[in-house]
Amino acid sequence: MKTLDQIFVLTQHWLTGLAPAALQPLVSMLLIIAALMAVFGTCFALTTILERKTLGRMQNRYGPNRVGPFGLLQPAADGIKMLTKEDIVPEAADKALHFLAPLALTAPVWLAFAVLPFGRNMSAIELDAGILFFFAIGSASELAVFMAGWSSQNKYSLLGAMRAIAQMISYEVPLVLASVPVLMAAGSLSLPEIVRAQSGYALGWIPRWNVLTPWGAAGFGVFLVAAAAESNRCPFDLPEGESELIAGFLTEYSGFKYALFFLGEYLGLFAVTGLGVTLFLGGWHAPASWLEWLPSWGWFGAKFSALIFLFIWMRATLPRLRLDQLLNFAWKFLVPLALIDLVAAAAWLKSGGWQFAWALETRWLLCATLLAPAYVCLGRHWRGGTPKPRRYHYAQ
Amino acid sequence: MEPVFFYIFAGLTLLCGGLVIANPFTRNPVTSAMFLFLTILSMSGLFVLLHAFFLAAVQVLVYAGAVMVLFVFVIMLLDLKEEERRRMKLAAVVLGAVATGVIALAMIGAMRHSRVGLGLESNVAEGSTIALGKNLFANFALPFELVSLLLLVAMIGAVLLSKKDLR
């Protein structure tokens, strides 16, 4: 079982050993990069077909079922279609920026996978400040969106880009704030270290995952919502709202560049989902001690797929928000809740040494009294009673 | 290998920094913004060479992620044609040159009195997150808090200025 758990690490070591000694560091890196690109590229193809199938079923239709058995070859057909399409660049466009934007979106996202631990001993680089590296990489996508929107010289593109950037800045704050308690609990910024801090079982059978603590549960909720918004997923996909902005900053893109944007967006979703698994769901740890014989990367994959399915489910279920609702939701609900969650996490960690009877229950009660009223009050305040007619500042 | 990377990153920083303020090909603010982004990235490369991964990540996160995005946001709302038409004034050029000269002299003076290249070994430990955190919150707690107060003042000022009808 040890061998199965470490099979990818062992294979990588064996293949590296075949190369001449001088080239070994380079070959080792290239192998990891190739593996990551192959796995998540396949993931992208599978997710598109899974998403369309699931959406279809949830909306009482079949979804794609013509290409291959059960429509499984649909991604390949889509890929060929995208590659052979004509690439149209607008006459007025800033050619260099228009060309660079899809690359600037897709290339940094690949880097984000470098710090994620996919299994025991399976992270490409163990950075001291891994999670900061992850968020720093994520911030490059805002610039790519601006490049796409601005260089197209199209009002829909520009409006879409503005919406997208406003949304991305706003939701990055709760995303980072929700992960701060995890860093406090683990005492480290390194992602493998955070996974290590979640090993073991409380009371002998409850896994010590962060999501199973009061602050972790609240933080995970905030993180999921912010992650959906960061990766422009429904119900937060109004930067690309087809009905009002004809796909926003993507309007002037066609063919393979358009496909690259899609790839970048899905990869961003995968990266942030992987981060969620690592931070809150115990990374590659098994949920029970008698299940530990299954390989660690299998557990990571299982949690990862479950979260991806949850995102698809959200897309099928929830209607799109309005822009002002979206921004108010971030600043008036998620950010304050994440800040209170920080206090709750501090209280939980400080009271970790309590020894008296009912200590665990008291700690739960303490955190719950901090979080539950905040959730209720903030929710009420955010909704603000009956909706008032909207004032358009610049249109009057 | 490291000196090669140092010269690549240092050269890129200087080149892109120069192109931000004086681009001979275009006066487009967006081009300047993009070169500023590249400058910040190559500067964080310099931090990585000093083993200060935390600083490198924060540099990209704060400057490229937050500050640059705000710049870009403002640029999107501006009329760029007007900016491209603007001519340079002689007085502005002279004053700018004088100010740059004074700052350069001050920098050179400061650098001549500091011992460059000494104690680089100990920086490896100081660049780590834990050492940096301990330094910030133990030795430099007061300046750190004062800086956050400064930011708070700026934020209150911005809110006050953007409010249309006070009271």
Coordinates of C-alpha atoms in Angstrom, one line a residue:
Chain A
M1 CA 0.0 0.0 0.0
K2 CA 2.9 2.3 0.7
T3 CA 4.0 1.8 -2.9
L4 CA 0.6 2.6 -4.3
D5 CA 0.5 5.7 -2.1
Q6 CA 3.8 6.9 -3.4
I7 CA 3.6 5.5 -6.9
F8 CA 3.8 8.9 -8.6
V9 CA 6.7 10.0 -6.5
L10 CA 8.6 6.8 -7.1
T11 CA 7.9 6.9 -10.8
Q12 CA 9.2 10.4 -10.9
H13 CA 12.4 9.5 -9.0
W14 CA 12.9 6.5 -11.3
L15 CA 12.5 8.5 -14.5
T16 CA 14.8 11.2 -13.1
G17 CA 17.4 8.6 -12.4
L18 CA 17.5 7.6 -16.1
A19 CA 18.7 11.1 -17.1
P20 CA 22.4 12.1 -16.9
A21 CA 23.4 13.5 -13.6
A22 CA 23.9 17.1 -14.8
L23 CA 20.4 17.3 -16.2
Q24 CA 18.6 15.7 -13.3
P25 CA 17.3 18.8 -11.5
L26 CA 15.9 20.0 -14.8
V27 CA 14.4 16.7 -15.8
S28 CA 12.8 16.3 -12.3
M29 CA 11.1 19.7 -12.7
L30 CA 10.0 19.0 -16.3
L31 CA 8.5 15.7 -15.2
I32 CA 6.4 17.4 -12.5
I33 CA 5.3 20.2 -14.9
A34 CA 4.3 17.6 -17.6
A35 CA 2.4 15.6 -15.0
L36 CA 0.5 18.6 -13.7
M37 CA -0.4 19.8 -17.2
A38 CA -1.5 16.4 -18.3
V39 CA -3.7 15.8 -15.2
F40 CA -5.3 19.2 -15.0
G41 CA -5.7 19.4 -18.8
T42 CA -7.6 16.2 -18.7
C43 CA -9.5 17.4 -15.7
F44 CA -10.6 20.5 -17.8
A45 CA -11.8 18.3 -20.6
L46 CA -13.7 16.0 -18.3
T47 CA -15.2 18.9 -16.3
T48 CA -16.6 20.5 -19.3
I49 CA -18.5 17.4 -20.4
L50 CA -19.5 16.6 -16.8
E51 CA -20.8 20.1 -16.3
R52 CA -22.8 20.1 -19.5
K53 CA -24.2 16.6 -18.7
T54 CA -25.1 17.6 -15.1
L55 CA -26.6 20.9 -16.1
G56 CA -28.7 19.0 -18.7
R57 CA -29.9 16.5 -16.2
M58 CA -30.8 19.1 -13.6
Q59 CA -32.7 21.1 -16.2
N60 CA -34.6 18.0 -17.4
R61 CA -32.7 17.5 -20.7
Y62 CA -30.0 15.1 -21.9
G63 CA -27.0 17.3 -22.5
P64 CA -24.5 16.4 -25.2
N65 CA -24.9 12.8 -26.3
R66 CA -24.0 12.7 -30.0
V67 CA -20.1 12.5 -30.1
G68 CA -18.8 9.1 -29.0
P69 CA -20.4 6.9 -26.3
F70 CA -22.7 9.0 -24.0
G71 CA -21.2 12.1 -25.7
L72 CA -17.9 11.5 -23.9
L73 CA -15.8 12.7 -26.9
Q74 CA -17.6 16.1 -26.9
P75 CA -14.5 17.9 -25.4
A76 CA -12.3 16.6 -28.3
A77 CA -14.8 17.8 -30.8
D78 CA -15.0 21.2 -29.1
G79 CA -11.2 21.4 -29.1
I80 CA -11.0 20.7 -32.8
K81 CA -13.7 23.2 -33.5
M82 CA -12.0 25.9 -31.5
L83 CA -8.6 25.2 -33.2
T84 CA -10.0 25.4 -36.7
K85 CA -12.1 28.5 -36.2
E86 CA -11.0 31.8 -37.7
D87 CA -9.2 34.1 -35.3
I88 CA -10.8 37.5 -35.6
V89 CA -9.0 40.6 -34.2
P90 CA -10.9 43.9 -34.3
E91 CA -9.5 46.6 -36.5
A92 CA -9.2 49.2 -33.7
A93 CA -7.8 46.7 -31.1
D94 CA -4.5 47.2 -29.4
K95 CA -2.9 44.2 -31.2
A96 CA -0.2 43.3 -28.7
L97 CA -2.4 43.5 -25.6
H98 CA -5.2 41.7 -27.4
F99 CA -2.8 38.8 -28.2
L100 CA -1.2 38.7 -24.8
A101 CA -4.4 38.8 -22.6
P102 CA -5.4 35.1 -22.9
L103 CA -1.8 34.0 -22.3
A104 CA -1.5 36.3 -19.3
L105 CA -4.6 34.7 -17.9
T106 CA -3.7 31.1 -18.5
A107 CA 0.1 31.0 -17.8
P108 CA 0.1 32.2 -14.2
V109 CA -2.8 29.9 -13.2
W110 CA -0.5 26.9 -14.0
L111 CA 2.0 28.3 -11.5
A112 CA -0.6 28.1 -8.8
F113 CA -0.6 24.3 -8.9
A114 CA 3.1 24.3 -8.0
V115 CA 2.4 24.8 -4.3
L116 CA -0.6 22.6 -3.8
P117 CA 0.0 19.3 -2.0
F118 CA -1.9 16.7 -4.0
G119 CA -0.8 13.8 -1.8
R120 CA 1.8 12.6 0.7
N121 CA 5.1 14.1 -0.5
M122 CA 3.4 15.3 -3.6
S123 CA 3.8 19.0 -3.9
A124 CA 6.0 20.4 -6.7
I125 CA 7.7 23.0 -4.5
E126 CA 7.5 23.4 -0.7
L127 CA 7.5 27.2 -0.4
D128 CA 7.8 28.8 3.0
A129 CA 5.2 31.3 1.9
G130 CA 3.2 28.9 -0.3
I131 CA -0.3 30.4 0.3
L132 CA 0.9 33.9 -0.3
F133 CA 2.5 32.7 -3.6
F134 CA -0.9 31.2 -4.5
F135 CA -2.8 34.5 -3.9
A136 CA -0.1 36.5 -5.6
I137 CA -0.4 34.4 -8.7
G138 CA -4.2 34.8 -8.6
S139 CA -3.9 38.6 -8.7
A140 CA -2.3 38.4 -12.1
S141 CA -5.7 37.3 -13.6
E142 CA -7.2 40.7 -12.8
L143 CA -4.6 42.3 -15.0
A144 CA -5.3 39.8 -17.8
V145 CA -9.0 40.6 -17.7
F146 CA -8.2 44.3 -17.9
M147 CA -5.9 43.7 -20.9
A148 CA -8.6 41.7 -22.6
G149 CA -11.4 44.3 -21.9
W150 CA -9.4 47.4 -22.7
S151 CA -7.5 46.2 -25.8
S152 CA -10.7 45.1 -27.5
Q153 CA -11.9 48.7 -27.9
N154 CA -15.5 47.7 -27.4
K155 CA -17.8 49.1 -24.9
Y156 CA -19.2 45.7 -23.8
S157 CA -15.7 44.4 -23.3
L158 CA -14.7 47.4 -21.2
L159 CA -17.9 47.3 -19.1
G160 CA -17.4 43.5 -18.6
A161 CA -13.8 44.0 -17.6
M162 CA -14.7 46.8 -15.1
R163 CA -17.3 44.6 -13.6
A164 CA -15.0 41.6 -13.5
I165 CA -12.2 43.6 -11.9
A166 CA -14.5 45.2 -9.3
Q167 CA -15.8 41.7 -8.5
M168 CA -12.4 40.1 -8.3
I169 CA -10.9 42.8 -6.0
S170 CA -14.0 42.7 -3.8
Y171 CA -14.0 38.9 -3.4
E172 CA -10.3 38.5 -3.0
V173 CA -10.7 40.2 0.4
P174 CA -13.1 37.6 2.0
L175 CA -11.1 34.8 0.2
V176 CA -7.9 35.8 1.9
L177 CA -9.6 36.7 5.2
A178 CA -11.3 33.3 5.3
S179 CA -8.0 31.5 5.0
V180 CA -6.2 33.5 7.7
P181 CA -7.7 31.5 10.7
V182 CA -6.3 28.4 9.1
L183 CA -2.9 29.9 9.0
M184 CA -3.3 30.9 12.7
A185 CA -4.2 27.3 13.6
A186 CA -1.4 25.8 11.6
G187 CA 1.2 28.4 12.5
S188 CA 2.6 28.4 9.0
L189 CA 2.1 29.7 5.6
S190 CA 3.4 26.6 3.9
L191 CA 0.6 24.4 2.5
P192 CA 2.1 21.0 3.3
E193 CA 2.6 22.2 6.8
I194 CA -1.1 23.2 6.9
V195 CA -2.1 19.7 5.8
R196 CA 0.2 18.2 8.4
A197 CA -1.5 20.3 11.1
Q198 CA -4.9 18.7 10.2
S199 CA -3.7 15.1 10.7
G200 CA -4.9 12.8 13.5
Y201 CA -8.3 12.4 15.1
A202 CA -10.1 14.2 17.9
L203 CA -11.7 11.8 20.5
G204 CA -10.2 8.9 18.4
W205 CA -12.6 9.1 15.4
I206 CA -13.4 12.8 14.4
P207 CA -10.7 13.9 11.9
R208 CA -9.0 17.1 12.8
W209 CA -10.0 18.9 9.6
N210 CA -10.5 22.6 10.0
V211 CA -14.0 22.4 8.5
L212 CA -15.1 20.4 11.6
T213 CA -14.4 23.3 14.0
P214 CA -16.9 26.2 14.4
W215 CA -14.6 28.8 12.9
G216 CA -13.6 26.4 10.1
A217 CA -17.2 25.7 9.1
A218 CA -17.9 29.4 8.9
G219 CA -14.6 30.1 7.1
F220 CA -15.3 27.3 4.6
G221 CA -18.6 28.8 3.7
V222 CA -17.1 32.2 3.1
F223 CA -14.3 30.6 1.2
L224 CA -16.6 28.7 -1.1
V225 CA -18.7 31.7 -2.0
A226 CA -15.7 33.9 -2.5
A227 CA -14.0 31.1 -4.6
A228 CA -17.1 30.9 -6.8
A229 CA -17.0 34.6 -7.3
E230 CA -13.2 34.7 -7.9
S231 CA -13.5 32.2 -10.7
N232 CA -16.5 33.9 -12.3
R233 CA -18.8 31.0 -11.6
C234 CA -22.6 31.2 -11.6
P235 CA -24.3 32.8 -9.7
F236 CA -21.5 35.4 -9.8
D237 CA -20.8 35.2 -13.6
L238 CA -22.1 38.6 -14.5
P239 CA -18.8 39.9 -15.9
E240 CA -19.6 37.5 -18.7
G241 CA -23.4 37.8 -18.5
E242 CA -24.4 36.7 -22.0
S243 CA -27.9 38.3 -21.8
E244 CA -26.7 41.8 -21.0
L245 CA -23.0 42.1 -21.9
I246 CA -22.7 39.5 -24.7
A247 CA -19.9 37.7 -22.8
G248 CA -18.3 40.8 -21.4
F249 CA -14.5 41.0 -21.8
L250 CA -14.6 37.9 -24.0
T251 CA -16.8 39.6 -26.7
E252 CA -14.0 40.3 -29.2
Y253 CA -12.3 36.9 -28.8
S254 CA -12.8 34.0 -31.0
G255 CA -11.3 30.6 -31.9
F256 CA -8.4 29.4 -29.8
K257 CA -7.9 32.6 -27.8
Y258 CA -11.5 32.2 -26.6
A259 CA -10.7 28.6 -25.7
L260 CA -7.7 29.7 -23.7
F261 CA -9.8 32.0 -21.7
F262 CA -12.1 29.1 -20.9
L263 CA -9.1 27.0 -20.0
G264 CA -7.7 29.7 -17.7
E265 CA -11.1 30.1 -16.0
Y266 CA -11.5 26.4 -15.3
L267 CA -7.9 26.1 -14.2
G268 CA -8.5 29.0 -11.8
L269 CA -11.5 27.1 -10.4
F270 CA -9.4 23.9 -10.0
A271 CA -6.6 25.8 -8.3
V272 CA -8.9 27.5 -5.8
T273 CA -10.8 24.3 -5.2
G274 CA -7.5 22.5 -4.5
L275 CA -6.7 25.3 -2.0
G276 CA -10.1 24.9 -0.3
V277 CA -9.5 21.1 0.0
T278 CA -6.0 21.8 1.5
L279 CA -7.1 24.5 3.9
F280 CA -10.4 23.2 5.2
L281 CA -10.9 19.6 4.2
G282 CA -7.7 18.1 5.6
G283 CA -5.9 18.0 2.3
W284 CA -5.0 14.4 1.4
H285 CA -5.9 12.9 4.8
A286 CA -8.5 10.1 4.9
P287 CA -11.7 10.9 6.8
A288 CA -11.3 7.8 9.1
S289 CA -8.3 5.8 10.4
W290 CA -9.7 2.5 8.9
L291 CA -9.8 4.2 5.4
E292 CA -6.1 5.2 5.5
W293 CA -5.1 2.2 3.3
L294 CA -6.4 4.1 0.3
P295 CA -3.8 6.3 -1.4
S296 CA -3.5 9.9 -0.3
W297 CA -3.9 11.3 -3.8
G298 CA -7.1 9.3 -4.1
W299 CA -8.5 11.2 -1.1
F300 CA -7.4 14.5 -2.5
G301 CA -9.0 13.6 -5.8
A302 CA -12.3 12.5 -4.2
K303 CA -12.6 15.7 -2.1
F304 CA -11.6 17.8 -5.1
S305 CA -14.3 16.2 -7.4
A306 CA -16.9 16.6 -4.7
L307 CA -16.2 20.3 -4.5
I308 CA -16.2 20.7 -8.3
F309 CA -19.6 18.9 -8.4
L310 CA -20.8 21.3 -5.8
F311 CA -19.9 24.3 -8.0
I312 CA -21.7 22.7 -11.0
W313 CA -24.7 22.1 -8.8
M314 CA -24.6 25.8 -7.6
R315 CA -24.6 26.9 -11.3
A316 CA -27.6 24.8 -12.1
T317 CA -29.5 26.0 -9.0
L318 CA -29.0 29.6 -8.3
P319 CA -30.0 32.7 -10.4
R320 CA -27.5 35.4 -11.2
L321 CA -27.1 38.4 -8.9
R322 CA -27.3 42.0 -9.8
L323 CA -24.0 44.0 -9.7
D324 CA -24.9 46.2 -6.7
Q325 CA -26.2 43.1 -4.8
L326 CA -23.0 41.3 -5.7
L327 CA -20.7 44.0 -4.4
N328 CA -22.8 44.7 -1.3
F329 CA -22.8 41.0 -0.5
A330 CA -19.0 41.0 -0.5
W331 CA -18.4 44.1 1.5
K332 CA -21.4 44.1 3.9
F333 CA -21.8 40.4 4.5
L334 CA -18.7 38.3 3.7
V335 CA -16.0 40.6 4.9
P336 CA -17.5 41.4 8.3
L337 CA -18.3 37.7 8.8
A338 CA -14.8 36.7 7.9
L339 CA -13.4 39.3 10.4
I340 CA -15.7 37.9 13.2
D341 CA -14.6 34.4 12.2
L342 CA -11.1 35.6 12.8
V343 CA -12.0 36.5 16.4
A344 CA -13.9 33.2 16.9
A345 CA -10.8 31.3 15.6
A346 CA -8.6 33.2 18.1
A347 CA -11.0 32.4 20.9
W348 CA -11.1 28.7 19.9
L349 CA -7.3 28.4 19.6
K350 CA -6.7 30.3 22.9
S351 CA -9.1 28.0 24.8
G352 CA -7.4 24.9 23.4
G353 CA -5.7 24.2 26.7
W354 CA -9.0 24.0 28.8
Q355 CA -9.0 20.8 30.8
F356 CA -12.3 20.8 32.8
A357 CA -15.3 18.6 32.0
W358 CA -17.5 19.8 29.0
A359 CA -14.5 21.9 27.8
L360 CA -15.1 21.0 24.1
E361 CA -18.8 21.8 24.4
T362 CA -18.1 25.2 26.1
R363 CA -15.6 26.1 23.3
W364 CA -18.2 25.2 20.7
L365 CA -20.8 27.4 22.5
L366 CA -18.3 30.3 22.8
C367 CA -17.6 30.3 19.1
A368 CA -21.2 29.8 18.2
T369 CA -22.3 32.8 20.3
L370 CA -19.8 34.8 18.4
L371 CA -20.7 33.6 14.9
A372 CA -24.4 32.9 14.9
P373 CA -25.7 36.3 15.9
A374 CA -23.2 37.9 13.5
Y375 CA -24.5 35.7 10.6
V376 CA -28.2 36.5 11.4
C377 CA -27.7 40.3 12.0
L378 CA -25.4 40.8 8.9
G379 CA -27.8 38.8 6.8
R380 CA -30.7 41.0 7.9
H381 CA -28.7 44.2 7.4
W382 CA -27.5 43.1 4.0
R383 CA -31.0 42.4 2.8
G384 CA -32.1 45.7 4.4
G385 CA -35.8 45.1 4.5
T386 CA -37.8 45.8 1.3
P387 CA -35.7 46.7 -1.7
K388 CA -35.7 50.3 -2.6
P389 CA -35.7 51.6 -6.2
R390 CA -32.2 51.8 -7.5
R391 CA -30.4 55.2 -8.1
Y392 CA -28.1 55.4 -11.1
H393 CA -25.5 58.0 -10.1
Y394 CA -24.1 58.6 -13.5
A395 CA -27.2 58.2 -15.7
Q396 CA -29.2 61.0 -14.3
Chain B
M1 CA 23.9 30.9 -11.8
E2 CA 22.6 33.5 -9.3
P3 CA 24.7 36.4 -10.7
V4 CA 23.2 35.7 -14.1
F5 CA 19.7 35.9 -12.8
F6 CA 20.5 38.9 -10.8
Y7 CA 21.7 40.8 -13.9
I8 CA 18.6 39.6 -15.8
F9 CA 16.2 40.8 -13.2
A10 CA 18.1 44.0 -12.4
G11 CA 18.3 44.8 -16.0
L12 CA 14.6 44.1 -16.6
T13 CA 13.7 46.2 -13.6
L14 CA 15.7 49.2 -14.8
L15 CA 14.6 48.8 -18.5
C16 CA 10.9 48.4 -17.7
G17 CA 11.1 51.2 -15.1
G18 CA 12.5 53.5 -17.7
L19 CA 9.8 52.5 -20.2
V20 CA 7.1 53.4 -17.6
I21 CA 8.1 57.0 -17.5
A22 CA 9.8 57.7 -20.8
N23 CA 8.6 55.4 -23.6
P24 CA 9.9 56.7 -26.9
F25 CA 7.3 54.8 -28.9
T26 CA 4.0 55.7 -27.3
R27 CA 2.5 58.0 -24.7
N28 CA -0.2 55.6 -23.9
P29 CA -0.9 55.3 -20.1
V30 CA -1.9 51.7 -20.5
T31 CA 1.5 50.7 -21.9
S32 CA 3.1 52.5 -19.0
A33 CA 0.9 50.5 -16.6
M34 CA 1.9 47.2 -18.2
F35 CA 5.6 48.1 -18.0
L36 CA 5.1 49.0 -14.3
F37 CA 3.6 45.6 -13.8
L38 CA 6.7 44.0 -15.4
T39 CA 8.9 46.2 -13.2
I40 CA 7.2 44.9 -10.1
L41 CA 7.5 41.3 -11.2
S42 CA 11.2 41.6 -11.9
M43 CA 11.7 43.3 -8.6
S44 CA 10.1 40.4 -6.8
G45 CA 12.5 38.2 -8.7
L46 CA 15.3 40.1 -7.0
F47 CA 13.7 39.4 -3.7
V48 CA 13.6 35.7 -4.5
L49 CA 17.3 35.8 -5.3
L50 CA 17.8 37.1 -1.7
H51 CA 15.8 34.1 -0.4
A52 CA 13.0 36.5 0.8
F53 CA 10.1 34.5 -0.6
F54 CA 7.6 36.1 1.7
L55 CA 8.6 39.6 0.6
A56 CA 8.6 38.5 -3.1
A57 CA 5.0 37.1 -2.7
V58 CA 3.8 40.2 -0.8
Q59 CA 5.4 42.4 -3.4
V60 CA 3.4 40.8 -6.2
L61 CA 0.3 40.5 -4.1
V62 CA 0.2 44.1 -2.9
Y63 CA 1.7 46.1 -5.8
A64 CA 0.7 44.0 -8.8
G65 CA -2.5 42.7 -7.3
A66 CA -3.9 45.7 -5.5
V67 CA -2.1 48.9 -6.4
M68 CA -1.7 48.2 -10.1
V69 CA -5.3 47.1 -10.4
L70 CA -6.4 50.4 -8.9
F71 CA -4.3 52.3 -11.4
V72 CA -5.7 50.3 -14.2
F73 CA -9.2 50.9 -12.9
V74 CA -8.6 54.7 -13.0
I75 CA -7.1 54.5 -16.5
M76 CA -10.2 52.7 -17.7
L77 CA -12.4 55.7 -16.5
L78 CA -10.1 58.3 -18.1
D79 CA -10.2 59.8 -21.6
L80 CA -6.8 58.7 -22.9
K81 CA -6.9 60.8 -26.1
E82 CA -6.5 63.9 -24.0
E83 CA -3.4 62.5 -22.2
E84 CA -1.8 61.6 -25.5
R85 CA -2.2 65.1 -26.9
R86 CA -0.7 66.8 -23.9
R87 CA 2.7 68.5 -24.7
M88 CA 5.6 68.7 -22.3
K89 CA 6.3 72.0 -20.7
L90 CA 9.9 73.3 -20.5
A91 CA 9.6 74.3 -16.8
A92 CA 8.2 70.9 -15.9
V93 CA 11.2 69.2 -17.6
V94 CA 13.7 71.4 -15.9
L95 CA 12.1 71.1 -12.4
G96 CA 11.8 67.3 -12.9
A97 CA 15.5 67.0 -13.9
V98 CA 16.5 69.1 -10.8
A99 CA 14.4 67.0 -8.4
T100 CA 15.7 63.7 -9.9
G101 CA 19.3 65.0 -9.5
V102 CA 18.8 65.9 -5.9
I103 CA 17.2 62.5 -5.1
A104 CA 20.0 60.7 -7.0
L105 CA 22.6 62.6 -5.0
A106 CA 21.0 61.8 -1.7
M107 CA 20.7 58.1 -2.7
I108 CA 24.4 58.0 -3.8
G109 CA 25.4 59.7 -0.6
A110 CA 23.4 57.2 1.5
M111 CA 24.7 54.2 -0.4
R112 CA 28.4 55.3 0.0
H113 CA 28.0 55.3 3.8
S114 CA 26.3 51.9 4.0
R115 CA 28.4 48.7 3.8
V116 CA 27.0 47.0 0.7
G117 CA 27.5 43.3 0.3
L118 CA 28.2 42.6 4.0
G119 CA 26.2 40.2 6.1
L120 CA 24.3 38.7 3.1
E121 CA 24.5 35.3 4.7
S122 CA 22.4 36.2 7.7
N123 CA 19.7 37.6 5.3
V124 CA 18.8 34.0 4.4
A125 CA 17.3 33.5 7.9
E126 CA 15.8 37.0 8.1
G127 CA 13.9 36.6 4.9
S128 CA 11.9 33.7 6.3
T129 CA 8.3 34.4 7.3
I130 CA 8.8 33.6 11.0
A131 CA 11.9 35.8 11.3
L132 CA 10.2 38.6 9.5
G133 CA 7.1 38.4 11.6
K134 CA 9.1 38.4 14.8
N135 CA 11.0 41.4 13.7
L136 CA 7.9 43.3 12.7
F137 CA 5.9 42.6 15.8
A138 CA 8.7 42.6 18.4
N139 CA 11.4 45.0 17.4
F140 CA 9.5 47.3 15.0
A141 CA 6.0 47.1 16.6
L142 CA 5.5 50.8 17.0
P143 CA 6.5 51.9 13.4
F144 CA 4.4 49.0 12.1
E145 CA 1.3 50.2 13.9
L146 CA 2.0 53.8 12.9
V147 CA 2.1 52.8 9.3
S148 CA -1.3 51.1 9.6
L149 CA -2.6 54.3 11.3
L150 CA -1.3 56.3 8.3
L151 CA -3.2 53.9 5.9
L152 CA -6.4 54.3 8.0
V153 CA -6.1 58.1 7.8
A154 CA -5.8 57.8 4.0
M155 CA -8.8 55.6 3.9
I156 CA -10.9 57.9 6.0
G157 CA -9.8 60.8 3.8
A158 CA -10.8 58.9 0.6
V159 CA -14.2 58.1 2.1
L160 CA -14.7 61.7 3.1
L161 CA -13.7 63.1 -0.3
S162 CA -15.9 60.8 -2.2
K163 CA -18.9 61.6 -0.1
K164 CA -21.0 64.0 -2.2
D165 CA -23.1 65.6 0.5
L166 CA -21.5 65.8 3.9
R167 CA -24.1 65.5 6.7

